[in-house]
Amino acid sequence: PTQIKFSDRLATFENSTWPSKHYDKIVKLASIGFFYTGTGDFVKCFQCGLGLSQWESGDDPHDEHKRLGNGCGYFNKFEKLEPCVYYAKDTRAALSRQLCDPVDCDFCKWEHE
């Protein structure tokens, strides 16, 4: 699979056509495995291939991946971790603290299946 690293997934949203009304979801989407496909608000999980679109303001990417991801290996591993926290440098996301990405994090050391 491609887009294994959090930073690579996050980069797919940068300088893109991602709808600004869903700007608050970017870091969370990338953290739980999604990358932006470049079309509308369509995102896809690098691990399980789940594609989601037509986001509404109350939608939670975490809940949607859990509900529709059919036991995604990355999501399950991510959810089971006692998540460490890092301070995001991505000021565009307007968030100062985010969950780490198990793939990129030296602490979590997630092993790609």
XYZ file of C-alpha atoms in Angstrom:
113
model
C 0.000 0.000 0.000
C 0.970 3.605 -0.506
C 0.506 6.507 1.916
C 1.717 4.399 4.854
C 3.222 7.336 6.742
C 1.091 9.930 8.484
C 3.132 12.757 6.955
C 2.500 11.387 3.446
C -1.233 11.120 4.082
C -1.382 14.608 5.576
C 0.468 15.998 2.558
C -2.321 14.792 0.245
C -4.586 17.438 1.797
C -2.062 20.273 1.404
C -2.479 22.563 -1.616
C -5.437 20.503 -2.718
C -9.098 20.935 -3.468
C -10.113 19.542 -0.063
C -13.284 21.464 0.932
C -12.437 24.162 3.480
C -15.660 23.497 5.384
C -14.129 20.150 6.435
C -10.737 21.603 7.332
C -11.095 20.494 10.945
C -11.110 16.813 9.905
C -7.753 16.756 8.083
C -5.421 15.726 10.905
C -7.881 13.210 12.323
C -8.441 11.623 8.910
C -4.712 11.297 8.264
C -4.111 9.981 11.794
C -6.483 7.059 11.376
C -5.230 5.994 7.950
C -7.022 8.140 5.384
C -5.478 10.110 2.543
C -7.166 12.554 0.171
C -7.827 11.249 -3.332
C -8.060 14.704 -4.891
C -11.737 14.419 -5.774
C -14.458 16.276 -3.860
C -14.184 15.192 -0.227
C -13.339 11.556 -1.043
C -10.767 9.922 1.238
C -9.414 6.389 1.265
C -7.713 4.257 3.910
C -4.227 3.151 2.863
C -4.634 -0.200 4.658
C -8.181 -1.505 4.128
C -9.103 0.567 1.068
C -12.276 1.971 2.644
C -13.389 5.023 0.703
C -15.586 7.677 2.294
C -17.095 10.885 0.980
C -20.015 13.265 1.422
C -18.819 14.396 4.836
C -21.231 16.399 6.953
C -20.302 18.694 9.828
C -21.234 16.167 12.553
C -19.477 13.169 10.987
C -16.613 11.685 12.991
C -13.903 10.011 10.855
C -12.998 7.691 13.750
C -16.586 6.436 14.120
C -17.029 5.993 10.366
C -13.799 3.988 9.996
C -14.738 1.804 12.959
C -18.241 1.196 11.635
C -17.383 0.574 7.980
C -13.723 -0.517 7.995
C -14.368 -4.277 8.234
C -11.694 -4.862 10.841
C -9.013 -2.668 9.250
C -5.653 -3.812 10.638
C -4.271 -0.292 10.918
C -7.382 1.128 12.563
C -7.601 -1.761 15.033
C -3.950 -1.334 16.004
C -4.370 2.429 16.271
C -7.447 2.076 18.462
C -5.795 -0.444 20.824
C -2.769 1.745 21.495
C -2.595 3.820 24.604
C -2.127 6.756 22.269
C 0.872 8.927 22.799
C 0.478 12.559 21.898
C 2.680 14.793 19.810
C 2.490 18.505 19.210
C 1.448 19.137 15.641
C 3.520 21.547 13.596
C 0.689 21.795 11.096
C -0.763 25.157 12.065
C -3.036 25.007 9.043
C -5.020 22.322 10.844
C -5.467 24.744 13.750
C -4.792 21.988 16.270
C -1.900 21.957 18.703
C -2.099 18.392 20.018
C -2.852 15.270 18.021
C -2.620 11.542 18.413
C 0.606 10.163 17.061
C 0.701 8.029 13.955
C 1.816 4.503 14.893
C 3.744 4.207 11.626
C 5.799 7.363 12.148
C 6.091 7.334 15.914
C 9.324 6.082 17.445
C 7.395 5.331 20.621
C 4.560 3.248 19.130
C 6.630 1.291 16.579
C 3.619 -0.059 14.687
C 4.625 -2.881 12.383
C 2.928 -2.717 9.008
C 1.084 -5.934 8.206
